[in-house]
Amino acid sequence: MAFALLTSVPPVFGLYTSFFPVLIYSLLGTGRHLSTGTFAVLSLMTGSVVERLVPEPLAGNLSGTEREQLEAQRVGAAASVAFGSGVLMLAMFVLQLGALSTFLSEPVVKALTSGAALHVLVSQLPSLLGLSLPRQIGCFSLFKTLAAVLSALTQSNPAELTISALSLALLVPVKELNVRFRDRLPTPIPGEVVMVLLASVLCFASSLDTRYNVQVVGLLPGGFPQALFPTLDDLPRILADSLPIALVTFAVSTSLASIYADKYSYTIDPNQELLAHGVSNLISSLFSCFPNSATLATTSLLADAGGNTQLAGLFSCIVVLSVLLWLGPFFYYLPKAVLACINISSMRQMFFQMQELPQLWHISRVDFAVWMVTWVAVVTLNVDLGLAVGVVVSMMTVVCRTQRVQCLALGLAEGTELYRPLRESHKLLQAPGLCILSYPTPLYFATREQFRYTMEWHLGLGERSKLSPKLGSPLEKGAEPIRVAVLDFSGITFADAAGAREVVQLTRRCQDAGIYLLLAQCNALVLETLTRAGLLDRMNREQLFVSVQDAAAHGLERLKTTGPKICTVWV
């Protein structure tokens, strides 16, 4: 019910979204410990779409009938978004695109959820303070909401402010106790349930809704909603809004399922997860549910309580079913401020993800930069654009890192058959006239210039050979000219047409310079691309080797009659 308020729909639709999706995922999902249903980030993203499609009238002061019509339109819009995200995930399943989850890196997902948690906190401030403010959407909505709250701060409802303070004073310590004493408690303390009961009884006994104008949940309709096909008049526009929601649903659910699968030694099928969540969103949208996914808090709670299979979700369905059929009237006097407090307290785990930043800085500053850029984009813009910025920046860091790799000159470590970089502190054997190079990055249009520059510098080809060589280079002062070159292609995982043509050009230039070129450890896919580009027109298959050792031995045989003996060098 609390997350339904984030979605801008009546609270009862949060119960529907906690029943149908859980039931469907229990039958189709592969995550044994995964708990599905309402999720704060998705609710916030869906709420932004709903507010944009069905905005609150500027005049305000709606009559009862007009308010019901507005809520019905918003419920329809939320269900349409769920339908669209379900269709997109099913299309991804048909195309077997489960591997797309790898493009949403861990820093992007964690920064996304942390930034969205801040959006949730700010969006709940009007409910905490008892203010009736229109919901801000679009870029800079967080700052617009803060400005609106500060401007209307003097109009706060003291009764709702008191309820919010007392609720947070109970919920936050209980959350902390559940985390600190997780291993000692037989079951987590149900702080939310206790808070709901206390607040409902207090509001009923004191008539807070009529005497102090405290907003309450009101009557929850009993039973199930009538199955309706979502309105698809705006389907093209809704699909554009549903795409980021579908990606976040899949990324969060698959990541969470993988964490518990690794912890309890079983495997999940990403494509089957696409099917499960796609069917879950599609079918539940027929019953006026909004988008759903795996949830962080309830999954952790389910695992701590001893749930080991998808059947655990069926028991939570029974509890929700009892509320829908019989217990709904008991929530009539529940203050909406309490639901806002539950929303905020449930974000605890997402806020604390920022504690990992010092460790992330120590491990990888590139990942730290991706985390920060994504978080700033989510906070300043919105969740949708922040996700897009995070993915683009994450992909760009991969491209940039492939362009900044270092080509290594190798030498034979004495007493072994291993070839090590010449810059390492090992006693290495190096044959004058023989150069062994390892190029550890894919060879494609973005790296071909770097590949050409590196080969020219190491092999003494063209204008690059006139540059001053660095320590450990085969071109050090007084070194014998290179006559045999071995290229270790084990680090080249793929090559495109531009990269393949660059290798063919290198082969021609080596022939013109009198350098005998050998290729080692070239995988089948790369070799096929090089062959199609005309490599075998420039060299024989005898110049292709399975290992660097074999290629180096062949090169030494070629140098044996005219070249000097192997010498020992210290690097």
Coordinates of C-alpha atoms in Angstrom, one line a residue:
M1 CA 0.0 0.0 0.0
A2 CA 2.9 2.4 0.7
F3 CA 4.4 1.8 -2.7
A4 CA 1.0 2.4 -4.3
L5 CA 1.2 6.0 -3.1
L6 CA 4.5 6.3 -4.9
T7 CA 2.8 5.1 -8.1
S8 CA 0.0 7.8 -7.6
V9 CA -2.7 5.1 -7.4
P10 CA -5.0 4.2 -4.5
P11 CA -3.4 2.0 -1.8
V12 CA -5.5 -1.1 -2.5
F13 CA -3.8 -1.5 -5.9
G14 CA -0.5 -2.1 -4.0
L15 CA -2.2 -5.2 -2.5
Y16 CA -3.2 -6.4 -5.9
T17 CA 0.4 -6.0 -7.1
S18 CA 1.5 -8.0 -4.1
F19 CA -0.7 -10.9 -4.9
F20 CA -0.9 -11.6 -8.7
P21 CA 2.8 -11.2 -9.6
V22 CA 3.9 -13.3 -6.6
L23 CA 1.6 -16.1 -7.6
I24 CA 2.7 -16.1 -11.3
Y25 CA 6.5 -15.8 -10.4
S26 CA 6.2 -18.8 -8.1
L27 CA 5.1 -20.9 -11.0
L28 CA 7.6 -19.6 -13.6
G29 CA 10.7 -18.1 -11.9
T30 CA 14.0 -19.8 -11.2
G31 CA 15.1 -17.7 -8.2
R32 CA 14.2 -19.9 -5.2
H33 CA 14.7 -17.1 -2.6
L34 CA 13.4 -14.2 -4.7
S35 CA 10.4 -12.3 -3.4
T36 CA 8.5 -10.3 -6.1
G37 CA 5.9 -7.6 -5.8
T38 CA 6.0 -3.8 -5.4
F39 CA 9.5 -2.2 -5.6
A40 CA 10.2 1.5 -4.6
V41 CA 12.3 2.3 -7.7
L42 CA 9.8 0.9 -10.1
S43 CA 6.9 2.6 -8.2
L44 CA 8.7 5.9 -8.4
M45 CA 9.4 5.6 -12.2
T46 CA 5.8 4.5 -12.9
G47 CA 4.5 7.3 -10.8
S48 CA 6.4 9.8 -12.9
V49 CA 4.8 8.4 -16.0
V50 CA 1.3 8.3 -14.5
E51 CA 1.7 12.0 -13.3
R52 CA 2.7 13.0 -16.8
L53 CA 0.0 11.1 -18.6
V54 CA -2.8 11.9 -16.1
P55 CA -1.8 15.2 -14.4
E56 CA -3.7 16.6 -11.4
P57 CA -6.0 19.5 -12.5
L58 CA -4.5 22.9 -11.7
A59 CA -7.8 24.1 -10.2
G60 CA -7.8 21.4 -7.5
N61 CA -10.8 20.9 -5.1
L62 CA -12.2 18.0 -7.1
S63 CA -15.6 16.6 -6.3
G64 CA -15.9 12.9 -5.3
T65 CA -16.9 11.8 -8.8
E66 CA -14.1 13.8 -10.4
R67 CA -11.6 12.3 -8.0
E68 CA -12.8 8.8 -8.8
Q69 CA -12.5 9.4 -12.5
L70 CA -9.0 10.8 -12.0
E71 CA -7.9 7.8 -10.0
A72 CA -9.5 5.4 -12.5
Q73 CA -7.5 7.1 -15.3
R74 CA -4.3 6.8 -13.3
V75 CA -4.9 3.2 -12.5
G76 CA -5.4 2.5 -16.2
A77 CA -2.2 4.4 -17.1
A78 CA -0.2 2.4 -14.5
A79 CA -1.6 -0.9 -15.8
S80 CA -0.8 0.1 -19.4
V81 CA 2.8 0.7 -18.3
A82 CA 2.9 -2.8 -16.7
F83 CA 1.4 -4.2 -19.9
G84 CA 4.0 -2.5 -22.0
S85 CA 7.0 -3.6 -19.9
G86 CA 5.6 -7.2 -19.9
V87 CA 5.4 -7.2 -23.7
L88 CA 9.0 -5.9 -24.0
M89 CA 10.3 -8.5 -21.6
L90 CA 8.5 -11.3 -23.5
A91 CA 10.0 -9.9 -26.7
M92 CA 13.4 -10.0 -25.1
F93 CA 12.8 -13.6 -24.1
V94 CA 11.8 -14.6 -27.6
L95 CA 15.1 -13.0 -28.9
Q96 CA 17.0 -14.7 -26.1
L97 CA 18.4 -11.4 -24.8
G98 CA 19.0 -12.5 -21.2
A99 CA 22.6 -11.6 -21.6
L100 CA 21.6 -7.9 -21.8
S101 CA 21.7 -7.9 -18.0
T102 CA 25.5 -7.9 -18.2
F103 CA 25.4 -4.4 -19.7
L104 CA 24.0 -3.0 -16.5
S105 CA 27.1 -3.1 -14.4
E106 CA 27.0 -3.3 -10.6
P107 CA 28.1 0.4 -10.1
V108 CA 25.2 1.5 -12.4
V109 CA 22.6 -0.6 -10.6
K110 CA 23.7 0.4 -7.1
A111 CA 24.0 4.1 -8.0
L112 CA 20.6 3.9 -9.7
T113 CA 18.9 2.4 -6.6
S114 CA 20.7 4.8 -4.2
G115 CA 19.7 7.9 -6.3
A116 CA 16.1 6.6 -6.6
A117 CA 16.0 6.2 -2.8
L118 CA 16.8 9.9 -2.4
H119 CA 13.9 10.6 -4.9
V120 CA 11.6 8.4 -2.7
L121 CA 12.6 10.3 0.4
V122 CA 12.0 13.7 -1.1
S123 CA 8.7 12.6 -2.7
Q124 CA 7.4 11.5 0.7
L125 CA 8.1 14.8 2.5
P126 CA 4.7 16.3 1.6
S127 CA 3.0 13.2 3.2
L128 CA 5.2 13.4 6.2
L129 CA 4.4 17.1 6.8
G130 CA 0.7 16.9 5.9
L131 CA 1.1 19.1 2.8
S132 CA -1.1 18.8 -0.3
L133 CA 1.4 19.6 -3.1
P134 CA 1.3 18.6 -6.7
R135 CA 3.9 16.0 -7.6
Q136 CA 6.9 17.3 -9.6
I137 CA 8.0 15.3 -12.6
G138 CA 10.7 15.6 -15.2
C139 CA 14.3 16.8 -14.9
F140 CA 15.2 18.5 -11.6
S141 CA 12.0 17.2 -10.0
L142 CA 13.8 16.5 -6.7
F143 CA 14.9 20.1 -6.3
K144 CA 11.5 21.4 -7.4
T145 CA 9.9 19.2 -4.7
L146 CA 12.3 20.5 -2.1
A147 CA 11.6 24.1 -3.1
A148 CA 7.9 23.5 -2.9
V149 CA 8.1 21.9 0.5
L150 CA 10.2 24.6 1.9
S151 CA 7.8 27.3 0.6
A152 CA 4.8 25.6 2.2
L153 CA 6.6 24.5 5.4
T154 CA 4.5 26.9 7.5
Q155 CA 1.3 25.2 6.3
S156 CA 2.4 21.8 7.8
N157 CA -0.2 19.7 9.7
P158 CA 1.1 19.4 13.3
A159 CA -0.8 16.2 13.8
E160 CA 0.6 14.4 10.8
L161 CA 4.1 15.8 11.5
T162 CA 3.8 14.2 15.0
I163 CA 2.6 10.9 13.6
S164 CA 5.5 10.9 11.2
A165 CA 8.1 11.6 13.8
L166 CA 6.7 8.9 16.1
S167 CA 6.6 6.4 13.3
L168 CA 10.2 7.0 12.2
A169 CA 11.3 6.9 15.9
L170 CA 9.8 3.3 16.0
L171 CA 10.6 2.0 12.5
V172 CA 14.3 3.1 12.2
P173 CA 15.5 1.5 15.5
V174 CA 13.6 -1.7 14.8
K175 CA 15.2 -1.9 11.3
E176 CA 18.6 -1.5 12.9
L177 CA 17.9 -4.2 15.5
N178 CA 16.8 -6.6 12.9
V179 CA 20.1 -6.1 11.0
R180 CA 22.4 -6.1 14.0
F181 CA 20.8 -9.2 15.7
R182 CA 19.8 -11.1 12.5
D183 CA 21.5 -14.3 13.7
R184 CA 20.1 -14.2 17.2
L185 CA 16.4 -13.4 16.4
P186 CA 14.3 -16.4 15.6
T187 CA 12.3 -14.1 13.3
P188 CA 12.6 -10.4 12.4
I189 CA 10.7 -7.9 14.6
P190 CA 7.6 -6.9 12.5
G191 CA 8.0 -3.2 13.2
E192 CA 5.8 -2.1 10.2
V193 CA 2.9 -4.4 11.3
V194 CA 3.1 -3.0 14.9
M195 CA 3.2 0.6 13.6
V196 CA 0.2 0.1 11.3
L197 CA -1.8 -1.4 14.1
L198 CA -0.9 1.3 16.7
A199 CA -1.5 4.1 14.2
S200 CA -4.8 2.8 13.1
V201 CA -6.1 2.3 16.7
L202 CA -4.9 5.7 17.7
C203 CA -6.4 7.4 14.7
F204 CA -9.7 5.6 15.3
A205 CA -9.8 6.3 19.0
S206 CA -8.9 10.0 18.7
S207 CA -10.8 10.7 15.4
L208 CA -7.7 12.3 14.0
D209 CA -9.1 12.3 10.5
T210 CA -12.0 14.5 11.3
R211 CA -10.6 16.6 14.2
Y212 CA -7.1 17.3 12.8
N213 CA -7.6 16.7 9.1
V214 CA -5.2 13.7 9.1
Q215 CA -5.3 11.9 5.7
V216 CA -6.2 8.2 6.0
V217 CA -6.2 5.3 3.6
G218 CA -10.0 5.0 3.7
L219 CA -12.1 2.1 2.6
L220 CA -10.3 -0.7 0.8
P221 CA -12.6 -2.5 -1.6
G222 CA -13.0 -6.2 -0.8
G223 CA -12.3 -9.0 -3.3
F224 CA -10.6 -8.8 -6.6
P225 CA -10.8 -6.2 -9.3
Q226 CA -12.5 -7.0 -12.5
A227 CA -10.2 -8.1 -15.3
L228 CA -9.9 -5.3 -17.9
F229 CA -7.6 -5.0 -20.9
P230 CA -5.5 -1.9 -20.5
T231 CA -6.2 1.0 -22.7
L232 CA -3.6 1.0 -25.5
D233 CA -4.4 4.2 -27.3
D234 CA -1.1 5.7 -26.2
L235 CA 0.8 2.4 -26.7
P236 CA 3.7 3.8 -28.7
R237 CA 4.4 6.5 -26.1
I238 CA 3.8 4.0 -23.3
L239 CA 6.3 1.5 -24.8
A240 CA 9.0 4.3 -24.7
D241 CA 8.3 4.8 -21.0
S242 CA 8.1 1.0 -20.4
L243 CA 11.5 0.3 -21.8
P244 CA 13.6 1.7 -18.9
I245 CA 11.1 0.1 -16.5
A246 CA 11.5 -3.3 -18.2
L247 CA 15.3 -3.0 -18.1
V248 CA 15.4 -2.0 -14.4
T249 CA 13.0 -4.8 -13.6
F250 CA 15.2 -7.4 -15.3
A251 CA 18.5 -6.0 -14.1
V252 CA 17.5 -5.7 -10.4
S253 CA 15.6 -9.1 -10.4
T254 CA 18.4 -11.0 -12.2
S255 CA 21.2 -9.4 -10.0
L256 CA 19.3 -10.2 -6.8
A257 CA 18.5 -13.8 -7.9
S258 CA 22.2 -14.3 -8.9
I259 CA 23.4 -13.1 -5.5
Y260 CA 21.2 -15.7 -3.6
A261 CA 21.9 -18.4 -6.2
D262 CA 25.6 -18.0 -5.6
K263 CA 25.1 -18.0 -1.9
Y264 CA 23.0 -21.2 -1.8
S265 CA 24.8 -23.0 -4.7
Y266 CA 22.2 -23.2 -7.4
T267 CA 21.9 -21.6 -10.8
I268 CA 19.3 -19.3 -12.5
D269 CA 18.3 -18.9 -16.1
P270 CA 18.3 -15.2 -17.2
N271 CA 16.1 -16.0 -20.2
Q272 CA 13.6 -17.9 -18.0
E273 CA 13.6 -14.9 -15.6
L274 CA 12.7 -12.7 -18.6
L275 CA 9.8 -15.0 -19.3
A276 CA 8.7 -15.1 -15.6
H277 CA 8.7 -11.3 -15.1
G278 CA 7.3 -10.6 -18.5
V279 CA 4.3 -12.9 -18.0
S280 CA 3.9 -11.6 -14.4
N281 CA 3.7 -8.0 -15.5
L282 CA 1.5 -8.8 -18.6
I283 CA -1.1 -10.9 -16.7
S284 CA -1.2 -8.8 -13.6
S285 CA -1.8 -5.7 -15.7
L286 CA -5.2 -7.2 -16.6
F287 CA -6.1 -6.9 -13.0
S288 CA -5.1 -3.2 -12.7
C289 CA -1.6 -3.9 -11.2
F290 CA 1.3 -1.6 -11.8
P291 CA 4.9 -2.8 -12.7
N292 CA 6.5 -5.2 -10.3
S293 CA 9.9 -6.9 -9.8
A294 CA 12.0 -8.6 -7.2
T295 CA 12.3 -6.5 -4.0
L296 CA 15.4 -6.1 -1.9
A297 CA 13.9 -5.9 1.5
T298 CA 11.4 -8.7 1.3
T299 CA 13.8 -11.0 -0.4
S300 CA 16.3 -10.6 2.4
L301 CA 13.4 -11.0 4.9
L302 CA 12.3 -14.2 3.1
A303 CA 15.7 -15.7 3.1
D304 CA 16.3 -14.9 6.8
A305 CA 12.9 -16.4 7.7
G306 CA 14.0 -19.7 6.2
G307 CA 12.3 -19.7 2.8
N308 CA 14.1 -22.0 0.4
T309 CA 11.8 -22.4 -2.6
Q310 CA 9.3 -20.4 -4.7
L311 CA 6.5 -22.0 -2.6
A312 CA 7.3 -19.4 0.1
G313 CA 5.7 -16.8 -2.1
L314 CA 2.4 -18.7 -2.0
F315 CA 2.2 -18.2 1.8
S316 CA 2.6 -14.4 1.4
C317 CA -0.1 -14.6 -1.2
I318 CA -2.4 -16.2 1.4
V319 CA -1.7 -13.3 3.8
V320 CA -2.5 -10.7 1.1
L321 CA -5.6 -12.6 0.1
S322 CA -6.9 -12.5 3.7
V323 CA -6.5 -8.7 3.7
L324 CA -8.3 -8.4 0.4
L325 CA -11.2 -10.6 1.5
W326 CA -11.7 -9.9 5.1
L327 CA -9.2 -7.5 6.8
G328 CA -9.4 -4.6 4.5
P329 CA -11.9 -2.6 6.6
F330 CA -9.4 -2.6 9.5
F331 CA -7.0 -0.3 7.5
Y332 CA -9.6 2.4 7.0
Y333 CA -8.1 4.7 9.7
L334 CA -4.5 4.0 8.8
P335 CA -2.8 7.5 8.3
K336 CA -1.1 7.9 5.0
A337 CA 1.8 9.5 6.8
V338 CA 2.6 6.1 8.3
L339 CA 2.8 4.6 4.8
A340 CA 5.2 7.4 3.8
C341 CA 7.4 6.5 6.9
I342 CA 7.3 2.8 5.8
N343 CA 8.5 3.9 2.4
I344 CA 11.4 5.9 3.8
S345 CA 12.5 3.2 6.3
S346 CA 12.4 0.6 3.6
M347 CA 15.1 2.6 1.7
R348 CA 17.6 2.0 4.5
Q349 CA 19.6 -0.6 2.6
M350 CA 19.8 1.5 -0.5
F351 CA 21.1 4.6 1.3
F352 CA 23.8 2.5 3.0
Q353 CA 25.1 1.4 -0.4
M354 CA 27.1 4.7 -0.3
Q355 CA 29.2 3.2 2.5
E356 CA 30.9 1.0 -0.2
L357 CA 32.3 4.0 -2.1
P358 CA 35.6 4.1 -0.2
Q359 CA 36.3 0.5 -1.0
L360 CA 35.2 1.0 -4.6
W361 CA 37.6 3.9 -4.9
H362 CA 40.4 1.6 -3.6
I363 CA 39.5 -1.2 -6.0
S364 CA 38.7 0.7 -9.2
R365 CA 38.6 4.4 -9.7
V366 CA 36.9 4.0 -13.0
D367 CA 34.0 2.1 -11.4
F368 CA 33.9 4.8 -8.7
A369 CA 33.5 7.4 -11.4
V370 CA 30.7 5.5 -13.1
W371 CA 28.9 5.2 -9.8
M372 CA 29.2 8.9 -9.1
V373 CA 28.2 10.0 -12.6
T374 CA 25.2 7.7 -12.5
W375 CA 24.1 8.8 -9.1
V376 CA 24.4 12.5 -9.9
A377 CA 22.5 12.0 -13.1
V378 CA 19.7 10.1 -11.3
V379 CA 19.4 12.8 -8.6
T380 CA 19.6 15.9 -10.8
L381 CA 17.7 14.6 -13.8
N382 CA 15.4 11.6 -13.1
V383 CA 15.6 7.9 -12.8
D384 CA 15.0 7.2 -16.5
L385 CA 17.6 9.6 -17.8
G386 CA 20.0 8.7 -15.0
L387 CA 19.8 5.0 -16.1
A388 CA 20.6 6.0 -19.7
V389 CA 23.5 8.2 -18.6
G390 CA 24.9 5.4 -16.4
V391 CA 24.8 2.8 -19.2
V392 CA 26.4 5.1 -21.7
V393 CA 29.2 6.2 -19.4
S394 CA 29.8 2.5 -18.4
M395 CA 30.1 1.5 -22.0
M396 CA 32.3 4.4 -22.8
T397 CA 34.7 3.5 -20.0
V398 CA 35.0 0.1 -21.6
V399 CA 35.8 1.6 -25.0
C400 CA 38.3 4.0 -23.5
R401 CA 40.1 1.3 -21.6
T402 CA 40.5 -0.8 -24.7
Q403 CA 42.2 2.2 -26.4
R404 CA 44.7 2.7 -23.6
V405 CA 46.1 -0.8 -23.2
Q406 CA 49.9 -1.3 -23.2
C407 CA 51.5 -3.6 -25.7
L408 CA 54.0 -5.8 -23.9
A409 CA 57.4 -7.0 -25.2
L410 CA 58.1 -10.5 -23.9
G411 CA 61.3 -12.4 -23.0
L412 CA 61.9 -16.0 -21.9
A413 CA 62.2 -16.4 -18.1
E414 CA 65.5 -18.3 -17.4
G415 CA 64.9 -21.9 -16.4
T416 CA 61.3 -21.9 -17.5
E417 CA 59.2 -22.1 -20.7
L418 CA 57.3 -18.9 -19.7
Y419 CA 57.5 -15.6 -21.5
R420 CA 57.2 -12.5 -19.2
P421 CA 57.1 -8.8 -19.9
L422 CA 60.6 -7.3 -20.2
R423 CA 59.9 -4.7 -17.6
E424 CA 59.4 -7.3 -14.8
S425 CA 62.2 -7.9 -12.4
H426 CA 63.1 -11.3 -13.7
K427 CA 66.3 -12.8 -15.3
L428 CA 65.1 -12.9 -18.9
L429 CA 66.6 -14.5 -22.1
Q430 CA 66.2 -12.3 -25.2
A431 CA 67.5 -13.2 -28.7
P432 CA 68.8 -10.2 -30.6
G433 CA 66.8 -9.8 -33.8
L434 CA 63.7 -11.5 -32.3
C435 CA 60.8 -9.4 -31.0
I436 CA 57.8 -11.0 -29.1
L437 CA 54.8 -8.7 -28.6
S438 CA 51.6 -9.3 -26.8
Y439 CA 48.6 -7.0 -27.7
P440 CA 45.9 -7.6 -25.0
T441 CA 42.8 -5.9 -26.4
P442 CA 40.1 -6.5 -29.0
L443 CA 41.2 -5.1 -32.5
Y444 CA 38.4 -3.0 -34.0
F445 CA 37.7 0.4 -35.5
A446 CA 38.3 2.3 -32.2
T447 CA 41.7 0.6 -31.5
R448 CA 43.2 0.1 -35.0
E449 CA 45.1 3.5 -34.8
Q450 CA 46.6 2.5 -31.5
F451 CA 47.5 -0.9 -32.9
R452 CA 49.3 0.7 -35.9
Y453 CA 51.1 3.2 -33.7
T454 CA 52.3 0.5 -31.3
M455 CA 53.5 -1.9 -34.0
E456 CA 55.4 0.9 -35.7
W457 CA 57.1 1.9 -32.5
H458 CA 58.1 -1.6 -31.5
L459 CA 59.1 -2.9 -34.9
G460 CA 60.8 0.2 -36.2
L461 CA 58.4 0.8 -39.1
G462 CA 57.7 4.2 -40.7
E463 CA 58.0 7.6 -38.9
R464 CA 57.2 6.1 -35.5
S465 CA 60.5 4.3 -35.4
K466 CA 62.3 7.7 -35.1
L467 CA 60.8 8.3 -31.6
S468 CA 62.9 7.7 -28.5
P469 CA 62.1 4.2 -27.2
K470 CA 61.2 3.5 -23.6
L471 CA 63.0 1.2 -21.2
G472 CA 62.5 -2.4 -22.2
S473 CA 61.7 -1.7 -25.8
P474 CA 63.4 -3.8 -28.5
L475 CA 64.5 -0.5 -30.1
E476 CA 66.9 0.4 -27.2
K477 CA 70.1 2.1 -28.3
G478 CA 72.6 -0.4 -29.8
A479 CA 70.0 -3.1 -30.2
E480 CA 70.2 -5.3 -33.3
P481 CA 67.5 -4.6 -35.9
I482 CA 64.5 -6.8 -35.7
R483 CA 64.3 -9.6 -38.3
V484 CA 61.7 -11.9 -36.7
A485 CA 58.5 -10.7 -34.9
V486 CA 56.1 -12.9 -33.0
L487 CA 52.7 -11.4 -32.2
D488 CA 50.8 -13.0 -29.3
F489 CA 47.1 -12.6 -30.3
S490 CA 45.7 -14.4 -27.2
G491 CA 44.4 -11.2 -25.8
I492 CA 42.6 -10.2 -29.0
T493 CA 39.1 -11.7 -28.4
F494 CA 37.6 -10.3 -31.6
A495 CA 38.5 -8.3 -34.7
D496 CA 36.3 -6.3 -37.1
A497 CA 36.9 -5.6 -40.7
A498 CA 38.9 -2.4 -40.0
G499 CA 41.1 -4.2 -37.5
A500 CA 41.6 -7.2 -39.8
R501 CA 42.7 -5.0 -42.6
E502 CA 45.2 -3.3 -40.3
V503 CA 46.8 -6.7 -39.6
V504 CA 47.0 -7.4 -43.3
Q505 CA 48.7 -4.0 -43.9
L506 CA 51.1 -4.8 -41.0
T507 CA 52.0 -8.0 -42.7
R508 CA 52.8 -6.3 -46.0
R509 CA 54.9 -3.6 -44.3
C510 CA 56.9 -6.2 -42.4
Q511 CA 57.6 -8.0 -45.7
D512 CA 58.8 -4.8 -47.2
A513 CA 61.0 -4.1 -44.2
G514 CA 62.5 -7.6 -44.2
I515 CA 60.8 -8.7 -41.0
Y516 CA 59.5 -12.3 -40.8
L517 CA 56.1 -12.1 -39.0
L518 CA 54.6 -14.9 -37.0
L519 CA 51.2 -15.0 -35.3
A520 CA 50.6 -17.1 -32.1
Q521 CA 47.4 -18.1 -30.2
C522 CA 45.0 -16.5 -32.6
N523 CA 41.5 -17.8 -31.8
A524 CA 39.3 -19.3 -34.5
L525 CA 36.9 -16.4 -34.8
V526 CA 39.7 -13.8 -35.2
L527 CA 41.6 -16.0 -37.6
E528 CA 38.5 -16.4 -39.7
T529 CA 38.1 -12.6 -39.9
L530 CA 41.7 -12.2 -40.8
T531 CA 41.5 -14.8 -43.5
R532 CA 38.5 -13.1 -45.1
A533 CA 40.5 -9.9 -45.1
G534 CA 43.2 -11.5 -47.1
L535 CA 45.8 -12.5 -44.5
L536 CA 46.8 -15.8 -46.1
D537 CA 47.5 -13.9 -49.3
R538 CA 50.4 -12.3 -47.4
M539 CA 51.7 -15.1 -45.2
N540 CA 51.6 -18.9 -45.1
R541 CA 49.8 -21.1 -42.7
E542 CA 53.3 -22.2 -41.4
Q543 CA 53.5 -18.7 -39.9
L544 CA 50.5 -19.4 -37.6
F545 CA 51.2 -21.1 -34.3
V546 CA 49.2 -22.5 -31.4
S547 CA 51.5 -21.1 -28.7
V548 CA 54.1 -18.4 -28.2
Q549 CA 56.7 -21.0 -27.3
D550 CA 56.4 -22.8 -30.7
A551 CA 56.4 -19.5 -32.6
A552 CA 59.5 -18.3 -30.7
A553 CA 61.3 -21.6 -31.4
H554 CA 60.5 -21.3 -35.1
G555 CA 61.8 -17.7 -35.1
L556 CA 65.0 -18.8 -33.4
E557 CA 65.6 -21.5 -36.0
R558 CA 65.3 -18.9 -38.7
L559 CA 67.8 -16.7 -36.9
K560 CA 70.2 -19.5 -36.1
T561 CA 72.4 -19.5 -39.1
T562 CA 73.0 -15.7 -39.2
G563 CA 71.9 -14.3 -35.9
P564 CA 74.0 -14.0 -32.7
K565 CA 73.5 -16.4 -29.8
I566 CA 70.9 -15.8 -27.1
C567 CA 72.2 -13.3 -24.5
T568 CA 71.1 -12.8 -20.9
V569 CA 69.8 -9.3 -19.9
W570 CA 68.7 -7.9 -16.6
V571 CA 65.6 -5.7 -16.6

